[in-house]
Coordinates of C-alpha atoms in Angstrom, one line a residue:
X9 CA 55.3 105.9 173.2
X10 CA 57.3 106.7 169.7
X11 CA 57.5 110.3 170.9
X12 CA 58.9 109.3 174.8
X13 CA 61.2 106.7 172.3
X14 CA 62.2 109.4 170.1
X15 CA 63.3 112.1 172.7
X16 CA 65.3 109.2 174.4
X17 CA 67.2 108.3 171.9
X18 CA 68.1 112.5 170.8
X19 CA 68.9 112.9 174.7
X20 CA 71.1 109.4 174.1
X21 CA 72.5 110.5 170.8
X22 CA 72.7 113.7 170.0
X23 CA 73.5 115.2 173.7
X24 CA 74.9 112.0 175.8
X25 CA 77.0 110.8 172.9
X26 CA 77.4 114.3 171.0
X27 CA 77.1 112.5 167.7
X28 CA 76.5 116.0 165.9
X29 CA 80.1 116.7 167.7
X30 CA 81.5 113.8 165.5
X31 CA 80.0 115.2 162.6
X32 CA 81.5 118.8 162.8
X33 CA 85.1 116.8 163.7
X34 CA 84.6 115.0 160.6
X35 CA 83.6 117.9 158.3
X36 CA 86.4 120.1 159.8
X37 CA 89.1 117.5 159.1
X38 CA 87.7 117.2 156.1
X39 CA 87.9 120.8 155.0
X40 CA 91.6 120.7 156.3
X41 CA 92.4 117.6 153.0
X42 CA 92.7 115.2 156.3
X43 CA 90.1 112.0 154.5
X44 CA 88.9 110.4 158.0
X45 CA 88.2 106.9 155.9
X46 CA 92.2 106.2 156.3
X47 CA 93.6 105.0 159.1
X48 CA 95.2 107.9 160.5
X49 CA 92.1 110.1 159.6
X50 CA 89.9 108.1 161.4
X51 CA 92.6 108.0 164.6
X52 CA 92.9 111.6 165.0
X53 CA 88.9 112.3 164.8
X54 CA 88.3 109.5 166.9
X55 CA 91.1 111.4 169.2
X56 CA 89.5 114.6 169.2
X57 CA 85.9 113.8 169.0
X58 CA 86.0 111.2 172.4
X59 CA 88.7 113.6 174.4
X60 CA 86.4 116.6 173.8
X61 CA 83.4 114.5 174.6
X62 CA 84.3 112.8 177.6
X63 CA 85.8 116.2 179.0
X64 CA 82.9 117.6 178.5
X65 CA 80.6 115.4 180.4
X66 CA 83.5 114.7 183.2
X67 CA 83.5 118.6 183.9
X68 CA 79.9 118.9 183.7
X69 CA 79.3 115.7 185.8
X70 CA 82.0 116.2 188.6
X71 CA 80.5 119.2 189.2
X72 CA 76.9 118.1 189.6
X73 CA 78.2 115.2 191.5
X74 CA 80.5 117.5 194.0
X75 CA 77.7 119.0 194.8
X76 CA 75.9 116.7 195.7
X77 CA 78.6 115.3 197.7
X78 CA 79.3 118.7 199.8
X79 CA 76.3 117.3 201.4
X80 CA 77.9 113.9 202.4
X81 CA 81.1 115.1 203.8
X82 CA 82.9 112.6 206.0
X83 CA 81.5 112.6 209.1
X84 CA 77.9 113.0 208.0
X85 CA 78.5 109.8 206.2
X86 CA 79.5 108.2 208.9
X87 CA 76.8 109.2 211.2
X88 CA 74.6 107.9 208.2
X89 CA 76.0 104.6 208.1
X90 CA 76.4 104.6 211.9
X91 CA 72.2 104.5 211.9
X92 CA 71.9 100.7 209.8
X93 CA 72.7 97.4 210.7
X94 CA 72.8 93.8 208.9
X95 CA 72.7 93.9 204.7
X96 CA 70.8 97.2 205.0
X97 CA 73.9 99.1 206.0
X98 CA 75.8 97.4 203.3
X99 CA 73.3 98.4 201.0
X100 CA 73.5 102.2 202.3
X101 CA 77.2 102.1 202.0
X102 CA 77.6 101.2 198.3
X103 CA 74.9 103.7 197.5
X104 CA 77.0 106.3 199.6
X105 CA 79.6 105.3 196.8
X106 CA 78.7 106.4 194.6
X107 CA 78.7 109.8 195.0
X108 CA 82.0 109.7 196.5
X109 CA 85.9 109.8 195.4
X110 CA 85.9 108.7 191.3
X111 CA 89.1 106.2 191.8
X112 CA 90.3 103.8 193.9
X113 CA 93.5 105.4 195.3
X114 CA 90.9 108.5 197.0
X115 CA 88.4 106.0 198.2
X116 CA 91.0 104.5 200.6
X117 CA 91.3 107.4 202.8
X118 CA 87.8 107.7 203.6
X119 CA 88.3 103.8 204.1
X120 CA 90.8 104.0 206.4
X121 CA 88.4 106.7 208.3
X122 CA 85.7 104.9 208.4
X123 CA 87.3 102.1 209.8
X124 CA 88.8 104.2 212.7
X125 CA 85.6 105.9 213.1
X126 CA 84.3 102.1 214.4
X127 CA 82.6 101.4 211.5
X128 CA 81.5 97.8 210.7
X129 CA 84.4 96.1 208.5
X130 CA 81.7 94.4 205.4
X131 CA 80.2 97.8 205.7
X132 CA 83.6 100.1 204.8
X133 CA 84.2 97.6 202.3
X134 CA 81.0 97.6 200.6
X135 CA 82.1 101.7 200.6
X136 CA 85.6 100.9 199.1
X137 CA 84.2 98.2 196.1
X138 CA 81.2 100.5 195.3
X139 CA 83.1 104.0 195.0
X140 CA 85.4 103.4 191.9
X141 CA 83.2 100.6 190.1
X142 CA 80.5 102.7 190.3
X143 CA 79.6 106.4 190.4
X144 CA 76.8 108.5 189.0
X145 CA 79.5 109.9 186.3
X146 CA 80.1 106.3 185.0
X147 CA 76.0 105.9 184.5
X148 CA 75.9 109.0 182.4
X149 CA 79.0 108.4 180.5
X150 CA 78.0 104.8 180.2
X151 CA 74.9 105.6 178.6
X152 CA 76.1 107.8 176.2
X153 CA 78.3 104.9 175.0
X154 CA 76.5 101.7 175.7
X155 CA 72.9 103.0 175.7
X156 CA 70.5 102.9 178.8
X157 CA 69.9 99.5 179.8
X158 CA 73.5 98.4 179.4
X159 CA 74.7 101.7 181.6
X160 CA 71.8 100.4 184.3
X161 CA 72.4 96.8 184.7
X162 CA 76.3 97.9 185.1
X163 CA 75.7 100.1 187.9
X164 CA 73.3 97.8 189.5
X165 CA 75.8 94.7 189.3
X166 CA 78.3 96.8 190.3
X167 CA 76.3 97.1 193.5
X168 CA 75.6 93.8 194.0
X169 CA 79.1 92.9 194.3
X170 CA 79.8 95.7 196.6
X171 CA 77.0 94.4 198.9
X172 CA 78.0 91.0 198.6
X173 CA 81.0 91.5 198.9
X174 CA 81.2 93.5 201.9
X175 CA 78.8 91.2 203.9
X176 CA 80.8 88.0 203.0
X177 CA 83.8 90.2 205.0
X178 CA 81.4 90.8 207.4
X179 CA 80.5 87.3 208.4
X180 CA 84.2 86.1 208.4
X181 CA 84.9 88.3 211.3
X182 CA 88.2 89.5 209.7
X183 CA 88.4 92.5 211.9
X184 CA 91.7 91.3 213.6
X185 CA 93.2 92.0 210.3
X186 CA 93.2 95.4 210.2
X187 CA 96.1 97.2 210.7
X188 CA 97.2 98.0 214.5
X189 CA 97.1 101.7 214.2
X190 CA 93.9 101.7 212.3
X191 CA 91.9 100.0 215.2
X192 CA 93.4 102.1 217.9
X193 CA 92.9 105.6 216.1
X194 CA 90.6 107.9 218.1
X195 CA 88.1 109.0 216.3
X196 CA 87.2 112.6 216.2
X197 CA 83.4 113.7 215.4
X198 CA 83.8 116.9 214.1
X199 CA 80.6 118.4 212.9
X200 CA 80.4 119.8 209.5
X201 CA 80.0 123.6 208.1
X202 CA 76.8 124.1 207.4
X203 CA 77.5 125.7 203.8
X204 CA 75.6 127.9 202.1
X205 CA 74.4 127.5 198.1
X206 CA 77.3 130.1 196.9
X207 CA 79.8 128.1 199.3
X208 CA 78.8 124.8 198.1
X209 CA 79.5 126.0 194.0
X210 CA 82.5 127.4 194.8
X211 CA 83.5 123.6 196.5
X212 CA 82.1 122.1 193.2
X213 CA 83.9 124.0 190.8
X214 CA 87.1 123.4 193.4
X215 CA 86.6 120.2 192.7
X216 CA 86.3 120.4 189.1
X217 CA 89.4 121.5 188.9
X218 CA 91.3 118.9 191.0
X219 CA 89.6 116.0 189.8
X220 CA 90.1 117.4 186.0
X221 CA 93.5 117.8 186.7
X222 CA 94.2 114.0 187.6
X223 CA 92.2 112.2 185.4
X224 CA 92.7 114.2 182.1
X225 CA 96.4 112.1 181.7
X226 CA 94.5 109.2 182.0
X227 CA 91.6 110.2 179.8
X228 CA 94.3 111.2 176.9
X229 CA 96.2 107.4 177.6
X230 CA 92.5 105.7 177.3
X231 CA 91.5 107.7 174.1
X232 CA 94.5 106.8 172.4
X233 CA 94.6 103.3 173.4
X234 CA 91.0 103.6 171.9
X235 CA 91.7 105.2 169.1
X236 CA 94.7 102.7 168.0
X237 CA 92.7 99.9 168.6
X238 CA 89.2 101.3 167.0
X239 CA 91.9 101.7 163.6
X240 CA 94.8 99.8 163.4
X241 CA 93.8 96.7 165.4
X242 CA 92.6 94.1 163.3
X243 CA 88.8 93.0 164.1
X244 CA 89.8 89.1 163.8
X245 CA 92.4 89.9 166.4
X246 CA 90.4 90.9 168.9
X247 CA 87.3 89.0 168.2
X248 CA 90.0 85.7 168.9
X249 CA 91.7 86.7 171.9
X250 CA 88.4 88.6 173.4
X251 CA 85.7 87.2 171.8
X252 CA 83.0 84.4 171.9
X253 CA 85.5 81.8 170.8
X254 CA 87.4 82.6 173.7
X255 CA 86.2 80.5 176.7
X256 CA 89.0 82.0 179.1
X257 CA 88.3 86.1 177.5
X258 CA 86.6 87.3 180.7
X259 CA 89.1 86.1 182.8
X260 CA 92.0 87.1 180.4
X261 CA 90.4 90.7 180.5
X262 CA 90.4 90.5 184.3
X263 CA 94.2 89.2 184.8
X264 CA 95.1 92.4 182.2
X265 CA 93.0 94.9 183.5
X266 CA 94.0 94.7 187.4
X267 CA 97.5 95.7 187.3
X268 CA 96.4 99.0 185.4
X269 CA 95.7 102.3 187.0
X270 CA 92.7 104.6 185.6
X271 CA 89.2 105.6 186.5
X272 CA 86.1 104.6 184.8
X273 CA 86.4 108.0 182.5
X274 CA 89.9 106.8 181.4
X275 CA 88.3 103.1 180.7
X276 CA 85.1 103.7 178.7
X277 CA 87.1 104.6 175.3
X278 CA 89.3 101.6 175.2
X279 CA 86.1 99.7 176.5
X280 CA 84.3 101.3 173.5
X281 CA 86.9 100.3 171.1
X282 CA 87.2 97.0 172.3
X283 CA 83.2 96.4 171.5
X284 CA 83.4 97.9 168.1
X285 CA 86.0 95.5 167.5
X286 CA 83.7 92.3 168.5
X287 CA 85.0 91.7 171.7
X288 CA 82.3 89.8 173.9
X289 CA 80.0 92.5 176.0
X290 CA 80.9 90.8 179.6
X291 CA 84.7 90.5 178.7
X292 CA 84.6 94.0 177.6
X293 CA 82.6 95.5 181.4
X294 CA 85.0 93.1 183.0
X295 CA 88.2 94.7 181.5
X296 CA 86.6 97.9 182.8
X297 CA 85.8 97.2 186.6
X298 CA 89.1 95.2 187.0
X299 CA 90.5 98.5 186.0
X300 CA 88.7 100.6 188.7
X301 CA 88.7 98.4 191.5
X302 CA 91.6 96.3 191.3
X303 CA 94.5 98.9 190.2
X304 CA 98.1 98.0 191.5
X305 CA 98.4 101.2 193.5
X306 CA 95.2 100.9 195.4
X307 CA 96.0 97.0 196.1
X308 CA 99.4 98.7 197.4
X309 CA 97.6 101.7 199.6
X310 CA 95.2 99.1 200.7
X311 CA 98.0 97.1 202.0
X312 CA 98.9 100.1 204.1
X313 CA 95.6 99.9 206.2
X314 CA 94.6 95.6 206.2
X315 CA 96.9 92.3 206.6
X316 CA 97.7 90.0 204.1
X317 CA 95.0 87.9 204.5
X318 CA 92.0 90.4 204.7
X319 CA 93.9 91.8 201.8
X320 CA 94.0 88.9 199.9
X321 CA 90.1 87.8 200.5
X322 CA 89.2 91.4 199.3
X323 CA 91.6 90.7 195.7
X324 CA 89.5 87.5 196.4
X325 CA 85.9 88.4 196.2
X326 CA 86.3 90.9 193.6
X327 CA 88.1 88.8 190.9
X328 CA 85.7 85.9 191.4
X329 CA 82.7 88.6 191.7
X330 CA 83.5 90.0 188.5
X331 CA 84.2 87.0 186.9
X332 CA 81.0 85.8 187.5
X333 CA 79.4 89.1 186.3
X334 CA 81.4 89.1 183.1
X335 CA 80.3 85.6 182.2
X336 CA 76.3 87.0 183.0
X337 CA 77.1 89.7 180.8
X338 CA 78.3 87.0 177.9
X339 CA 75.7 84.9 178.1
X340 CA 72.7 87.0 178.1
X341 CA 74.4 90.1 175.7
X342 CA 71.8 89.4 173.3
X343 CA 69.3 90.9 175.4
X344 CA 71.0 94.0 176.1
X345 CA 72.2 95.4 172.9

């Protein structure tokens, strides 16, 4: 059992969380007269050190992932979906999340198609919660951060609400609030090229590259949010506005993190800085999935496809749902870290 603990924590360590990449950063600034004990020393290695790991596992990560996914295009997905009924094809649809689009904004399209396509309402949404909260790149990441069991119960909460969420839509019959042109869209079956293993690296690496190319910005934004706050942020600060002497944290984490736009790679550094800091575990997971599922543009593109009101209940479920979660997360961080 010591040995299985002991390669854990060097898989968790040394190549999920590259600590000996923090090491050589440090050194090398070092040797350049840069003293990584000041302020700004510690900013620019905490800068270089989280940029170069995150890229690192985002390109290695989107590519598994896409490859994967050239597996589940959109019309095989629906035709999986097609086959469950009841909770069981919510279930099926937040799972198919995850190894869809990485933010909010791309999910919405494949919403929207779904929805055309005839799909179940609670069943597209449990789709359109699941695939920016959660995604097998935010496990991994969120392990090399937060540790196993943190990364775990995450994902599966994450899930939960998805599930819950969608089948709450479900019963309350909103499809009348779907946009007129969305319910009368034909849908088209096309079948899907059967792709070869050459064909389907040659989609992952495509995708590599488009994904890399919209979420870097965000990733450089995040890390230096992170890095200010991990330096020049006083502890007591944050601890007071975020922490446990802070009944209304959770739900001040919610109310700011909503109106942003960023995916879970451009979250995790700020998230990490924010827990070094002593902000409260659940406030801190909170801040993160308000980010990814309840960004102003998506709310906007989402407005595009739904009425007000189905609009609205979505905002709805999600706030409360991760609310709730964030609180959880308070109250029983003790057993997690």
């Amino acid at each position: 059992m010591d040995v299985l603990r002991s390669i854990w924590l060097f898989i968790q360590d040394q190549v999920l969380g590259m600590e000996w990449l923090n090491a050589v950063i440090e050194n090398g600034l070092s040797a350049l007269g840069l003293d990584t004990s000041t302020r700004w020393g510690g900013s620019i290695q905490f800068f270089i050190y989280d940029v170069i790991k995150i890229t690192v596992l985002l390109c290695f990560l989107i590519f598994m992932i896409s490859y994967i996914q050239s597996y589940f295009p959109p019309e095989r997905s629906k035709k999986i979906l097609g086959r469950f009924h009841g909770i069981g094809a919510n279930i099926i649809a937040a799972l198919l999340g995850t190894v869809t689009p990485f933010c909010s904004c791309s999910s919405i399209p494949l919403f929207i198609g779904f929805t055309s396509a005839g799909l179940s309402l609670g069943v597209t949404f449990s789709f359109l919660i699941s695939s920016p909260m959660v995604d097998l790149g935010s496990l991994v990441l969120l392990m090399s951060i937060f540790g196993a069991k943190i990364a775990i119960v995450y994902v599966v909460i994450g899930l939960v609400i998805a599930v819950v969420g969608g089948t709450i839509i479900e019963k309350m019959h909103m499809e009348n609030y779907v946009e007129e042109f969305i319910r009368k869209a034909s849908s088209v079956d096309i079948e899907s090229e059967d792709l070869n293993v050459k064909d389907r690296l040659v989609y992952a690496r495509e995708q590599v590259a488009e994904t890399f190319k919209k979420v870097f910005p965000y990733i450089l934004i995040g890390v230096g949010i992170g890095a200010v706050i991990h330096n020049w942020i006083p502890e007591s600060w944050i601890q007071a506005v975020l922490g446990s002497n802070n009944p209304f944290g959770v739900i001040l984490a919610v109310l700011v993190g909503a109106p942003m736009y960023a995916d879970i790679f451009g979250t995790i550094p700020v998230a990490e800085a924010l827990l070094a800091k002593g902000a409260q575990l659940g406030t801190v997971l909170s801040f993160m999935m308000a980010v990814t599922t309840l960004s102003l543009p998506s709310i906007i593109m989402l407005r595009k496809a739904v009425k007000p009101k189905l609009l609205w209940l979505f905002i709805g479920i999600c706030f409360l749902g991760i609310i709730i979660v964030g609180y959880l997360f308070n109250v029983f961080q003790y057993l997690l870290m």
